[in-house]
Amino acid sequence: MPTVSDILDSLDYGPAPEGTVEVRGWLAARGRFGHFIGGAFTAPVGLFDTLNPATGEVLAQVTQGTPADVAAAVAAARVAQPGWAALPGHERAEWLYALARQVQKRERFLAVLEVLDTGKPIREARDIDLPLVVRHFYHHAGWAEVLADQFPGAAPLGVCGQIIPWNFPLLMLAWKLAPALAAGNTVVLKPAEWTPLTALAFAEICAEIRLPAGVVNIVTGDGATGAALVAAEVDKIAFTGSSEVGREIRRATAGTAKRLTLELGGKSPFIVFADADLEAAIEGVVDGIWFNQGQVCCAGSRLLVAEAVADAFTERLRARMARLRVGDPLDKGTDIGAIIHPDHLARIGALVAEGQAAGAELVQAPAQLPARGCYCAPGFFTGAAPANPVSQREIFGPIATLTTFRTPDEAVQLANASCYGLAASIWSENLALALDIAARVKAGVVWVNSVNVFDAGAPFGGMRDSGFGREGGRAGMLEYLAWPAPAAVAEPEPAALVAAPDPTHPGAAGGIDRTAKLYIGGAQKRPDSGQSYAVRAGDRLLGLAPWGSRKDIRNAVEAAQKASGWAAMAGHARAQVLYFIAENLSARAAEFAARLAEAGQPDAQAEVQATIRRAFYYAALADKHDGRIPATRARHLTLVQPEPHGVIGIACPNAAPLLGLASLILPAIAMGNRVVAIPAQDMPFAATDLAQVFDCSDLPGGVVNLVTGPRDDLVAVMACHDDVNALWVCGTKAGAARAQADSAGNLKPVWVMTNRDWQGASGQGQAFLDHAVRLKTIWLPFGA
Ligand code: NAI
């Protein structure tokens, strides 16, 4: 027994384990769990074990959900949904407050249960996960209260399928459930197979407070259960997990009306400039990559350190790492708990070995690991080449890579040399530099002189292989709401393309030489195929249009990528170009109307006038789509900044050849995007004529590119193209389905537009601007 003076001599920690009696009592009493469907637990059948990764002991048994179980849960949610949505917002808010309060009353119980099931340190579960869970329900209770005011005309989506991972089981449940319920949806949620217990405890809370049956349904099981939920009759899938599964879900939901948000992996840069407060940055690394054993999608796993301070930083990091306490997650002095599962530990080990084999050197803490259980000492790699698997792939464990850079430009280049785009952390005492870098890194969330700060009011989510969609705040609410479209105008199926015999022959169009060209990089271009197709109005041949192909799309995307100066222009300057387009089109209104009338378009005059109005409308909005500063945490300024996607591929509607095209191109470019558009297949001349208007309106070459031809095929090329950053698709159901499935490669967001009344209100508005940007959330320390 050490004496007090012994303890004061060594200043060592004594064990301080959190008690587990209450949780163990609950587990012993419950032992075997069924699903929670329609307000009650089903009988436990087809059971599998859930383990404590810190010890390997079996904690409980849960039911492997079958497709029939999923169908029953979806049916219960479907029955409950109209009643839930019909409640006044105030009543839904009261239910969410009740959930928040009940979780708050059980905070200690739930934290301990979470620790047993995940192996995360109790300090984190108690001080981070649980308070955020509670905050999420309170915050979203507020949204339920003010839904009608804040989102006028919005309706819930219906039944949402939600699939969550094992790293923050209860927190992810709260992130998913709270906005869905606030918006009036009902939910079927599937927790991860390794960590189902807090979700089941939460189900008990739902039952206790007598939440209306069927509003929340929990179905346990593995990936097969998840796949069954994706395939079920739900209106939305919200998924957090690996990019591989995210891609599978993208393909599985292609061609359905299911809305989709994907929050996937990351390989987030943690950038330390020479003028950073190094002590603070070292603590940042501890919170960045050693939080939750590095099993965090936004973990700062790539340390990029200015060469000038790299040696000092590495030495301090090594010393700090050696002091981290790895061990019993229930101990309040533990910094690093257990890895989630032996399979995952093996996965980490294999990737680390690959990294070493490829020449990187591993610096690992000399930690004494517990004799049993699933542990990994913290570490970091030095000398990992950019192509080394550990530089590219998500380790999802407590191991970072450390690379040096010389200039800010090189830091940005290294930061963006990843297929992911979830988060970034930037350390510098020079705010001008930090904000410049924040704007240039490809990430949905950027922390300045901080890391892993979250709040229910701040949008969270990524880009590229990190997925799309946002969770949290107003943006997160929008992912669970829809604005029912007014009566749609049927989108005519395009006629089959017929090749014209000799596109260059002056008489090919029946005496008139009307052979349009592609518009790429601000210049008229012949199609690579050398082919054209006949454009007809009934029996009349109107002219020949270029038969665009894969090569033309590639050229157009290249031209669009090069025109990046457009995004750097101020909204005001872009507005001037749009006004100029409007004026030039006005001057030629009669000519455009005649051309549309010749093609048999009804209301040709009205279509031209509406197009001119669109240009004025989006010119007006070009400098008015503001960001926000949501009220998040004290001592932080949280900027939510809209930024353009980059290059948007657009497949235009056949229904209104001029207005449809303008309705899509204009909001996209107003927000700073460049566009590759496929004009109406049956009547592309309105678009090719419009190119002449662009030419004389100071629109820089490459901002709008037009490739005519087989719309569905050309969209598929854009869906697969890595440099097309988002896709807007009007088209046949089959074409849209193919585009969505093919987009799984680089996981670009795809907006499939249902038929719209292009002449009416549904042809313009906020939704177009919202889809033209993605949000970047930038956290700045403020008033500390
Ligand atoms: P995972 O993506 O396989 O699992 C996440 C969830 O998806 C679980 O609930 C799982 O049952 C479900 N699921 C699996 N296959 C499915 C399918 N075909 N359809 C529908 N749902 C399906 O992640 P896993 O295997 O647990 O971890 C693998 C890697 O994923 C990790 O090493 C890490 O790199 C990454 N990961 C990322 C997370 C994040 O927060 N972004 C969380 C967990 C893992």
PDB file of C-alpha atoms and ligand atoms in Angstrom, residues 163-168 172 190-194 221-230 239-246 248-249 263-266 295-298 340 344 347-348 394-396 420 422, ligand 1:
ATOM      1  CA  ILE A 163     -27.474   3.071 -40.553  1.00  0.00           C
ATOM      2  CA  ILE A 164     -24.757   3.987 -38.094  1.00  0.00           C
ATOM      3  CA  PRO A 165     -21.242   2.822 -37.222  1.00  0.00           C
ATOM      4  CA  TRP A 166     -19.588   1.632 -34.037  1.00  0.00           C
ATOM      5  CA  ASN A 167     -17.274   4.508 -33.155  1.00  0.00           C
ATOM      6  CA  PHE A 168     -19.878   6.836 -31.560  1.00  0.00           C
ATOM      7  CA  MET A 172     -24.516   8.854 -34.115  1.00  0.00           C
ATOM      8  CA  LYS A 190     -29.799   0.002 -37.466  1.00  0.00           C
ATOM      9  CA  PRO A 191     -26.895   0.257 -35.045  1.00  0.00           C
ATOM     10  CA  ALA A 192     -23.548  -1.344 -35.872  1.00  0.00           C
ATOM     11  CA  GLU A 193     -23.304  -5.044 -35.070  1.00  0.00           C
ATOM     12  CA  TRP A 194     -20.373  -4.484 -32.688  1.00  0.00           C
ATOM     13  CA  GLY A 221     -27.937  -6.932 -37.155  1.00  0.00           C
ATOM     14  CA  ASP A 222     -24.940  -6.798 -39.453  1.00  0.00           C
ATOM     15  CA  GLY A 223     -24.321  -5.503 -42.943  1.00  0.00           C
ATOM     16  CA  ALA A 224     -26.950  -7.828 -44.411  1.00  0.00           C
ATOM     17  CA  THR A 225     -29.561  -6.223 -42.176  1.00  0.00           C
ATOM     18  CA  GLY A 226     -28.268  -2.822 -43.296  1.00  0.00           C
ATOM     19  CA  ALA A 227     -28.554  -3.857 -46.946  1.00  0.00           C
ATOM     20  CA  ALA A 228     -32.133  -5.016 -46.308  1.00  0.00           C
ATOM     21  CA  LEU A 229     -32.947  -1.615 -44.848  1.00  0.00           C
ATOM     22  CA  VAL A 230     -31.447   0.116 -47.886  1.00  0.00           C
ATOM     23  CA  PHE A 239     -25.594   6.375 -43.598  1.00  0.00           C
ATOM     24  CA  THR A 240     -22.396   6.864 -41.643  1.00  0.00           C
ATOM     25  CA  GLY A 241     -19.606   4.367 -42.147  1.00  0.00           C
ATOM     26  CA  SER A 242     -16.976   3.276 -44.615  1.00  0.00           C
ATOM     27  CA  SER A 243     -16.633   4.692 -48.121  1.00  0.00           C
ATOM     28  CA  GLU A 244     -16.883   1.162 -49.588  1.00  0.00           C
ATOM     29  CA  VAL A 245     -20.299   0.584 -48.073  1.00  0.00           C
ATOM     30  CA  GLY A 246     -21.270   4.156 -48.956  1.00  0.00           C
ATOM     31  CA  GLU A 248     -22.635   0.141 -52.376  1.00  0.00           C
ATOM     32  CA  ILE A 249     -25.534   2.126 -50.952  1.00  0.00           C
ATOM     33  CA  GLU A 263     -21.050  10.543 -44.101  1.00  0.00           C
ATOM     34  CA  LEU A 264     -18.001   8.435 -44.850  1.00  0.00           C
ATOM     35  CA  GLY A 265     -14.351   8.159 -44.020  1.00  0.00           C
ATOM     36  CA  GLY A 266     -11.568  10.676 -44.022  1.00  0.00           C
ATOM     37  CA  GLN A 295     -11.402   5.595 -34.652  1.00  0.00           C
ATOM     38  CA  VAL A 296     -12.915   8.863 -35.772  1.00  0.00           C
ATOM     39  CA  CYS A 297     -13.944   9.711 -39.320  1.00  0.00           C
ATOM     40  CA  CYS A 298     -12.547  13.249 -39.007  1.00  0.00           C
ATOM     41  CA  ILE A 340     -13.354  -1.810 -31.030  1.00  0.00           C
ATOM     42  CA  HIS A 344     -10.440  -4.192 -36.516  1.00  0.00           C
ATOM     43  CA  ARG A 347      -6.991  -4.555 -39.917  1.00  0.00           C
ATOM     44  CA  ILE A 348      -4.970  -1.768 -38.258  1.00  0.00           C
ATOM     45  CA  GLU A 394      -7.755   5.403 -43.461  1.00  0.00           C
ATOM     46  CA  ILE A 395      -6.000   3.499 -40.653  1.00  0.00           C
ATOM     47  CA  PHE A 396      -8.870   4.222 -38.259  1.00  0.00           C
ATOM     48  CA  TYR A 420     -11.240  12.249 -49.025  1.00  0.00           C
ATOM     49  CA  LEU A 422     -14.030  15.573 -44.598  1.00  0.00           C
TER      50      LEU A 422
HETATM   51  P1  NAI B   1     -19.001  -0.403 -42.290  1.00  0.00           P
HETATM   52  O1  NAI B   1     -19.161   0.704 -43.253  1.00  0.00           O
HETATM   53  O2  NAI B   1     -18.944  -1.783 -42.821  1.00  0.00           O
HETATM   54  O3  NAI B   1     -20.182  -0.376 -41.212  1.00  0.00           O
HETATM   55  C1  NAI B   1     -20.951   0.752 -40.884  1.00  0.00           C
HETATM   56  C2  NAI B   1     -22.414   0.353 -40.767  1.00  0.00           C
HETATM   57  O4  NAI B   1     -22.906  -0.080 -42.021  1.00  0.00           O
HETATM   58  C3  NAI B   1     -22.681  -0.818 -39.815  1.00  0.00           C
HETATM   59  O5  NAI B   1     -23.924  -0.582 -39.160  1.00  0.00           O
HETATM   60  C4  NAI B   1     -22.810  -1.998 -40.757  1.00  0.00           C
HETATM   61  O6  NAI B   1     -23.587  -3.050 -40.242  1.00  0.00           O
HETATM   62  C5  NAI B   1     -23.507  -1.371 -41.940  1.00  0.00           C
HETATM   63  N1  NAI B   1     -23.294  -2.047 -43.219  1.00  0.00           N
HETATM   64  C6  NAI B   1     -22.264  -2.836 -43.603  1.00  0.00           C
HETATM   65  N2  NAI B   1     -22.450  -3.265 -44.867  1.00  0.00           N
HETATM   66  C7  NAI B   1     -23.616  -2.724 -45.299  1.00  0.00           C
HETATM   67  C8  NAI B   1     -24.337  -2.775 -46.526  1.00  0.00           C
HETATM   68  N3  NAI B   1     -23.887  -3.461 -47.561  1.00  0.00           N
HETATM   69  N4  NAI B   1     -25.492  -2.085 -46.617  1.00  0.00           N
HETATM   70  C9  NAI B   1     -25.940  -1.366 -45.584  1.00  0.00           C
HETATM   71  N5  NAI B   1     -25.305  -1.293 -44.394  1.00  0.00           N
HETATM   72  C10 NAI B   1     -24.150  -1.955 -44.255  1.00  0.00           C
HETATM   73  O7  NAI B   1     -17.740  -0.107 -41.420  1.00  0.00           O
HETATM   74  P2  NAI B   1     -16.828  -1.189 -40.661  1.00  0.00           P
HETATM   75  O8  NAI B   1     -16.622  -2.437 -41.441  1.00  0.00           O
HETATM   76  O9  NAI B   1     -17.397  -1.356 -39.346  1.00  0.00           O
HETATM   77  O10 NAI B   1     -15.465  -0.407 -40.650  1.00  0.00           O
HETATM   78  C11 NAI B   1     -14.600  -0.465 -41.778  1.00  0.00           C
HETATM   79  C12 NAI B   1     -13.891   0.802 -41.981  1.00  0.00           C
HETATM   80  O11 NAI B   1     -14.826   1.834 -42.234  1.00  0.00           O
HETATM   81  C13 NAI B   1     -13.106   1.305 -40.794  1.00  0.00           C
HETATM   82  O12 NAI B   1     -11.856   0.737 -40.715  1.00  0.00           O
HETATM   83  C14 NAI B   1     -13.076   2.760 -41.084  1.00  0.00           C
HETATM   84  O13 NAI B   1     -12.027   3.014 -41.983  1.00  0.00           O
HETATM   85  C15 NAI B   1     -14.391   3.043 -41.745  1.00  0.00           C
HETATM   86  N6  NAI B   1     -15.412   3.554 -40.813  1.00  0.00           N
HETATM   87  C16 NAI B   1     -15.744   4.865 -40.896  1.00  0.00           C
HETATM   88  C17 NAI B   1     -16.642   5.390 -40.003  1.00  0.00           C
HETATM   89  C18 NAI B   1     -17.032   6.812 -40.052  1.00  0.00           C
HETATM   90  O14 NAI B   1     -17.426   7.352 -39.036  1.00  0.00           O
HETATM   91  N7  NAI B   1     -16.993   7.459 -41.181  1.00  0.00           N
HETATM   92  C19 NAI B   1     -17.235   4.594 -38.943  1.00  0.00           C
HETATM   93  C20 NAI B   1     -16.883   3.215 -38.989  1.00  0.00           C
HETATM   94  C21 NAI B   1     -15.988   2.746 -39.888  1.00  0.00           C
END
